[in-house]
mmCIF file of C-alpha atoms in Angstrom:
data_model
loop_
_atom_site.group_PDB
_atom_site.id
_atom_site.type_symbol
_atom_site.label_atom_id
_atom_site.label_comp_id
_atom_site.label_asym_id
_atom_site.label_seq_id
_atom_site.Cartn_x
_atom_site.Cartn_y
_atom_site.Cartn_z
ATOM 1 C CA UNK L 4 114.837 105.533 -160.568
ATOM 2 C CA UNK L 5 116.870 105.607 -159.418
ATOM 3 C CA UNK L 6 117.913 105.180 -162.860
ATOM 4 C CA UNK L 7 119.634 108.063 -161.058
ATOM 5 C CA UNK L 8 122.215 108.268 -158.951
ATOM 6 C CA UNK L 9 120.291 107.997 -155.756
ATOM 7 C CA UNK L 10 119.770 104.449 -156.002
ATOM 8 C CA UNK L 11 123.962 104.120 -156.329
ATOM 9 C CA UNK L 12 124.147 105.705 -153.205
ATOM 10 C CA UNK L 13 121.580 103.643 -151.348
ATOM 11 C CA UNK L 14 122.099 100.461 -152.595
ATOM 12 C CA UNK L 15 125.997 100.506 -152.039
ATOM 13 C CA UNK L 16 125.320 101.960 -148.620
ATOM 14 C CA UNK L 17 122.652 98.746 -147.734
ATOM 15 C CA UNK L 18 125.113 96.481 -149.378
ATOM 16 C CA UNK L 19 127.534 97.214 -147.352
ATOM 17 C CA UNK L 20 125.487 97.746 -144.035
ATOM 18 C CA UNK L 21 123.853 94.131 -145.202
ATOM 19 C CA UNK L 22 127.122 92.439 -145.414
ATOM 20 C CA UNK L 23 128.481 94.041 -142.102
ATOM 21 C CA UNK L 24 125.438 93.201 -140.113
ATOM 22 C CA UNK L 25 125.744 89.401 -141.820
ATOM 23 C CA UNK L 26 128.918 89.079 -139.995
ATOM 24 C CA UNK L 27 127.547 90.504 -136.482
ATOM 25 C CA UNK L 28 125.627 88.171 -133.516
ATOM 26 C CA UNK L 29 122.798 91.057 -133.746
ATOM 27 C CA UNK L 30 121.502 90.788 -137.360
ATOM 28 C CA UNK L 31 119.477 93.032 -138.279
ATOM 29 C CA UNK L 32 116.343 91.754 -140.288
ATOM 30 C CA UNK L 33 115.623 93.781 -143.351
ATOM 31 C CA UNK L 34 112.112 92.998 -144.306
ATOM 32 C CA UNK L 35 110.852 93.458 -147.842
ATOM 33 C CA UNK L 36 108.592 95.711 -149.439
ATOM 34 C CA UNK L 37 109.453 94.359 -153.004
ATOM 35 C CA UNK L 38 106.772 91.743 -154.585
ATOM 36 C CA UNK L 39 109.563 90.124 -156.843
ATOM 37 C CA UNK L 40 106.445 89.607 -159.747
ATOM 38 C CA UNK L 41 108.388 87.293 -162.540
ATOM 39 C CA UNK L 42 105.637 87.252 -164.825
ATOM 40 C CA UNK L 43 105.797 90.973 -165.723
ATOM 41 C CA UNK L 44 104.212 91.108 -169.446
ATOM 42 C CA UNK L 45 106.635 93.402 -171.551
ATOM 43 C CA UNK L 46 105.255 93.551 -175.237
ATOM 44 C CA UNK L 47 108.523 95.704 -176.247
ATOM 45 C CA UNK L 48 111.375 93.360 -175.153
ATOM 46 C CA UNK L 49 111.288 90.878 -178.513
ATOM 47 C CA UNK L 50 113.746 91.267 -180.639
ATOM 48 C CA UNK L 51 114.403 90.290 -183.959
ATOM 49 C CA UNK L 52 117.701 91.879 -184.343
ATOM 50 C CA UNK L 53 116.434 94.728 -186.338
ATOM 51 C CA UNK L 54 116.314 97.198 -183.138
ATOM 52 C CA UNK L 55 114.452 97.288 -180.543
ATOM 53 C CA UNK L 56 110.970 97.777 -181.860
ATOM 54 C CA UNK L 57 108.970 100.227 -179.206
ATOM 55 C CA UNK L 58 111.809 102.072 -177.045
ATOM 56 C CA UNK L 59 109.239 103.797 -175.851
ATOM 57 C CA UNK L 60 107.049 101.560 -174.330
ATOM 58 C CA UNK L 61 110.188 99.533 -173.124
ATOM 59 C CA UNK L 62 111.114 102.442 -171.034
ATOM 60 C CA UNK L 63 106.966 102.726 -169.892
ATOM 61 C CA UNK L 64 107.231 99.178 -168.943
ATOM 62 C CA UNK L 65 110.856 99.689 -166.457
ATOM 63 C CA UNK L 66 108.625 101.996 -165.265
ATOM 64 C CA UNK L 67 105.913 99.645 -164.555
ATOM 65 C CA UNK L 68 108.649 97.408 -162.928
ATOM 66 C CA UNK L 69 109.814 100.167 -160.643
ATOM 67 C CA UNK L 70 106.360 100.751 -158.905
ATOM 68 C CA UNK L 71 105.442 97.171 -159.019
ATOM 69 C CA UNK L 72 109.176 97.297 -156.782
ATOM 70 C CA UNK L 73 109.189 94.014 -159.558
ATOM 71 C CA UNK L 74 113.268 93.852 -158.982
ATOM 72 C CA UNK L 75 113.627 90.527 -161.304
ATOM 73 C CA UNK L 76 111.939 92.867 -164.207
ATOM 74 C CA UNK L 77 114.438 95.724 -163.261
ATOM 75 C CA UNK L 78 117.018 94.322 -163.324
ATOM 76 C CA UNK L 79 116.150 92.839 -166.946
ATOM 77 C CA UNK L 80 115.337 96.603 -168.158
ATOM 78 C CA UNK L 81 118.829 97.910 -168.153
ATOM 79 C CA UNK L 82 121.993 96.498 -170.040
ATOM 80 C CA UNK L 83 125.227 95.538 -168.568
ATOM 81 C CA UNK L 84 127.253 98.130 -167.928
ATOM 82 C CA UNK L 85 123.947 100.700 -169.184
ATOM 83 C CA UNK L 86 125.169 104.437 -168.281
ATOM 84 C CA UNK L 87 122.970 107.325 -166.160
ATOM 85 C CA UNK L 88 123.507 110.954 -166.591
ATOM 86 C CA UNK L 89 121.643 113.669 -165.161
ATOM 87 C CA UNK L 90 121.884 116.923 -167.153
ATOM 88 C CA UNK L 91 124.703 115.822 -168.458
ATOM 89 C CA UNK L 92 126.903 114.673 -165.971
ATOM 90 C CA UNK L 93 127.717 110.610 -165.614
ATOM 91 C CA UNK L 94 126.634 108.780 -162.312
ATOM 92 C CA UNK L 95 128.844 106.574 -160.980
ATOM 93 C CA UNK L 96 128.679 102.949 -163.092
ATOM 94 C CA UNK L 97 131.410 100.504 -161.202
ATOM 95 C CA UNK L 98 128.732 99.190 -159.054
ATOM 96 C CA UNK L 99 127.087 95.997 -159.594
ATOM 97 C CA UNK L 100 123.732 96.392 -160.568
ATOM 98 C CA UNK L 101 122.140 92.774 -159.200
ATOM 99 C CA UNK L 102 119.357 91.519 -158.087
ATOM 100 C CA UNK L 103 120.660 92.202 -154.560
ATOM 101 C CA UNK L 104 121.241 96.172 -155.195
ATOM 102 C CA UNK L 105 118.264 96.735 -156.402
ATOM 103 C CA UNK L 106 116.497 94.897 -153.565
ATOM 104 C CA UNK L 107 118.006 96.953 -151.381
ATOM 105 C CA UNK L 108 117.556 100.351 -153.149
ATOM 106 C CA UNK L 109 113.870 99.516 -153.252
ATOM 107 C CA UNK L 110 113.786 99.165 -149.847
ATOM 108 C CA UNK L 111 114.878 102.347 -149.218
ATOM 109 C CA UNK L 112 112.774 104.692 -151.649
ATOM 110 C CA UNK L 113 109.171 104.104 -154.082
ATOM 111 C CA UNK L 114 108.538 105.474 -157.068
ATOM 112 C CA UNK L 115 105.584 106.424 -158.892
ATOM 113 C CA UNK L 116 105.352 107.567 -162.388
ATOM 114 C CA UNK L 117 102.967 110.444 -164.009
ATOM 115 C CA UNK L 118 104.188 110.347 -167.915
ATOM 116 C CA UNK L 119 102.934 113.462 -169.432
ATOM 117 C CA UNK L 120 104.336 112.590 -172.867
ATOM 118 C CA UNK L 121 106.963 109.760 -174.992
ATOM 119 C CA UNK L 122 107.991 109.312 -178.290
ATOM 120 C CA UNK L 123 109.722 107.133 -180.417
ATOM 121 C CA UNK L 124 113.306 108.957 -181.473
ATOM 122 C CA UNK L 125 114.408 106.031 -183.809
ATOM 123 C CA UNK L 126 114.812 102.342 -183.613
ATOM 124 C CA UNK L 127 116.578 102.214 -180.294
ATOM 125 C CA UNK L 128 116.354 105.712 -179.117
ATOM 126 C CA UNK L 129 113.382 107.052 -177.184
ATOM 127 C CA UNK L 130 112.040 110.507 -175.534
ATOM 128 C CA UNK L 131 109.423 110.267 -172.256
ATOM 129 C CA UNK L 132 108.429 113.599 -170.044
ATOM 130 C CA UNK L 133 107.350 112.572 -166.683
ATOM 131 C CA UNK L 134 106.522 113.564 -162.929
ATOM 132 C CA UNK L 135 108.717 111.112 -160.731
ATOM 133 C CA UNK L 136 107.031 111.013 -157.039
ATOM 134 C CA UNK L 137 110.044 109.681 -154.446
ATOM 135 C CA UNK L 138 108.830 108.783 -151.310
ATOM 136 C CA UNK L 139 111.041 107.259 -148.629
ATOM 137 C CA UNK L 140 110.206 104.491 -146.548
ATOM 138 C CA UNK L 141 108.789 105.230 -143.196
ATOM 139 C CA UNK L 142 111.254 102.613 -141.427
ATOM 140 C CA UNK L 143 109.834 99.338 -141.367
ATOM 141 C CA UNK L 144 111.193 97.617 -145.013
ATOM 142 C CA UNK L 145 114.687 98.930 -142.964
ATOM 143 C CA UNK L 146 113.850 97.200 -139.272
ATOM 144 C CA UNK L 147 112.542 100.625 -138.000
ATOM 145 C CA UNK L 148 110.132 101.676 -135.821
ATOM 146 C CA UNK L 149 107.211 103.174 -138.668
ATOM 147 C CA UNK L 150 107.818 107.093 -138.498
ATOM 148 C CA UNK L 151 106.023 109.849 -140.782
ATOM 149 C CA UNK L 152 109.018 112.253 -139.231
ATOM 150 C CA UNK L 153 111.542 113.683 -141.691
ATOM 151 C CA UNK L 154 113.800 111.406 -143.654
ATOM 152 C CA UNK L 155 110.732 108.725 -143.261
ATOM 153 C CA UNK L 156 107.829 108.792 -145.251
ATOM 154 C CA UNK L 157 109.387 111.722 -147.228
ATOM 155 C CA UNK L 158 107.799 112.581 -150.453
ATOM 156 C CA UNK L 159 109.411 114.816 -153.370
ATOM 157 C CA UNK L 160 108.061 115.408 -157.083
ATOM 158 C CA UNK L 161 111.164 115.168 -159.813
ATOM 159 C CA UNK L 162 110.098 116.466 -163.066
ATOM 160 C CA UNK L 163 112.878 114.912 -165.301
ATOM 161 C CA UNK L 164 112.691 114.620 -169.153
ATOM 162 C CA UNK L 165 114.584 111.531 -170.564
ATOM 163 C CA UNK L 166 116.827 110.791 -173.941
ATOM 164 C CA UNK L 167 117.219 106.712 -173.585
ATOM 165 C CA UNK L 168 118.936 104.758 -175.670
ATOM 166 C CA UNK L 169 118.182 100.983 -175.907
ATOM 167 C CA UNK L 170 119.667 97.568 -176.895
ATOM 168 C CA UNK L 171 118.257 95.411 -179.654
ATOM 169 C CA UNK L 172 117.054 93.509 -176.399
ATOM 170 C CA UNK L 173 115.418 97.033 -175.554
ATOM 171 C CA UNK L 174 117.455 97.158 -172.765
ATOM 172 C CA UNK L 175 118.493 100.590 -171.189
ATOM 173 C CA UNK L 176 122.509 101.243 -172.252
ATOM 174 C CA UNK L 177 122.431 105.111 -171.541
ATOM 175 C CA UNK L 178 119.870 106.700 -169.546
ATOM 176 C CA UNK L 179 120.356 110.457 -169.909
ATOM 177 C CA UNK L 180 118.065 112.340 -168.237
ATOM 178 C CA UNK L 181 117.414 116.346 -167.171
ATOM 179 C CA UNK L 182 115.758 117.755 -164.630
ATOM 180 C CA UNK L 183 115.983 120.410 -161.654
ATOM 181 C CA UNK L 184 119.022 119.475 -159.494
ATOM 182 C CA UNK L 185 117.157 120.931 -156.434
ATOM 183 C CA UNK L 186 114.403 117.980 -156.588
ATOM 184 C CA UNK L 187 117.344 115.633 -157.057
ATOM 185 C CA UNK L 188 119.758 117.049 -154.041
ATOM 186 C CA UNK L 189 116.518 116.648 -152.020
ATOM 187 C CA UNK L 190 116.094 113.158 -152.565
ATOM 188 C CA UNK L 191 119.067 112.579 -152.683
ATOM 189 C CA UNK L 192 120.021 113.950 -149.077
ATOM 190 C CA UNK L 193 116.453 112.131 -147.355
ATOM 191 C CA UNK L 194 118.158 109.242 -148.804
ATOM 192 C CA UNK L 195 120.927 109.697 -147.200
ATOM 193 C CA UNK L 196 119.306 110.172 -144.218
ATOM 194 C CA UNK L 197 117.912 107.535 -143.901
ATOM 195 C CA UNK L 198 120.663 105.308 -144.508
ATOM 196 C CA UNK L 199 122.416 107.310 -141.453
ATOM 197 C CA UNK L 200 119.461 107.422 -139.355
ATOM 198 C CA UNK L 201 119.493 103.268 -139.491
ATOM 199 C CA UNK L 202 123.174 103.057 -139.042
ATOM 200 C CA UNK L 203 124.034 101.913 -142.527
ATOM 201 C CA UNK L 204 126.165 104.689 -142.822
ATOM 202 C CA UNK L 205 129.002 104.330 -140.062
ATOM 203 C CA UNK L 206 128.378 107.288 -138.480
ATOM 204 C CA UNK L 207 127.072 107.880 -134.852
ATOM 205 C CA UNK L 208 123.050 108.648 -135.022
ATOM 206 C CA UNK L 209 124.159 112.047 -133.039
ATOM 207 C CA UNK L 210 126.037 112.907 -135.689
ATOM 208 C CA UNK L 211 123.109 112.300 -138.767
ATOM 209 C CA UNK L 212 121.827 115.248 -140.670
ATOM 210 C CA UNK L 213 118.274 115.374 -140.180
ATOM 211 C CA UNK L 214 117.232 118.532 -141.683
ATOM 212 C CA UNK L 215 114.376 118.556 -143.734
ATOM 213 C CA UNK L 216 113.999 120.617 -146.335
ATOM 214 C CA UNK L 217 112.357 124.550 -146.447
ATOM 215 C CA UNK L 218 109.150 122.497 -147.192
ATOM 216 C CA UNK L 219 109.589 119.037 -147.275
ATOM 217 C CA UNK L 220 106.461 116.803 -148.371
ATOM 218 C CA UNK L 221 105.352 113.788 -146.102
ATOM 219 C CA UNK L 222 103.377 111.160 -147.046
ATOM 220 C CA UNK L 223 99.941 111.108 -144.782
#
């Protein structure tokens, strides 16, 4: 999501590899996965400046954006500045979160959502228990070959449990979120490899740790 700190890490690292390769003879084209929907129906977002009426169903509806890879209607979920911990410590927040980041984060990783149970914590305040499912693309959104070989087409299960707070706008300000660091290190590194693997990440391919996890998951 991520609305954790693996989509920092990704989208910085295609930003940069996007704006390096715009200034080389041999661009590299990055074709999309995201369908860019701008007509995603959010019942939650009104506000009448009393609070933001269903946090809950705001945060079901990001959701919603996230697998729809809808970046327009992510990018209109979270707040400026909005704030991402993961049991308890604060993810990096001096990147800008555009339309562009999250373009390129979404090109990198999909998400699926299994909500198991949300609630209402107060006007702008929400709970929601879920099942994240990661997968990482298998090359092509990226300008590679398709692979189902480890970091491509790598799937992981994150069971988080989330504490959101919310604008009047219901936007996301503070997304604070817990879950087994394990699942997130393992995403986190596939991530990473990927971004290495497709020389985003300056290093030589040689040099790109490859190695799955104990048991990794791949997509079939």
């Amino acid at each position: 999501m991520k609305i954790s700190a693996i989509l920092l890490v990704a989208g910085a690292a295609l930003l940069a590899f996007t704006a390096a390769e715009e200034s080389s003879p041999n661009e590299r084209q990055l074709s999309g996965r995201g369908k860019s929907k701008s007509n995603h129906d959010s019942s939650s977002s009104d506000s009448s400046g009393d609070g933001c009426a269903d946090p809950a169903q705001a945060i079901l509806d990001l959701f919603d954006c996230f697998e729809a890879e809808d970046v327009p209607c992510v990018v209109a979920g979270y707040a400026p500045g909005f704030e991402t911990y993961h049991n308890e410590n604060l993810a990096a927040t001096d990147l800008q979160f555009t339309e562009e980041f999250w373009t390129l984060s979404l090109l990198v990783l999909d998400f699926d959502f299994d909500v198991k149970f949300y609630k209402n914590l107060g006007s702008n305040q929400a709970t929601v228990r879920y099942v994240q499912t990661v997968t990482t693309t298998d090359g092509v959104s990226v300008g590679a070959p398709s692979s189902t070989e480890y970091p491509f087409s790598y799937v992981r299960h994150q069971h988080e449990h989330v504490i959101a707070t919310l604008n009047d706008d219901c936007q996301v300000e503070k997304w604070d979120q817990y879950g087994d660091n394990q699942e997130q290190n393992d995403v986190f590194d596939a991530t990473n490899a990927v971004i290495c693997v497709i020389g985003a990440s300056g290093l030589p391919i040689e040099e790109c740790d490859v190695t799955p996890p104990d048991e990794p998951e791949v997509a079939q």
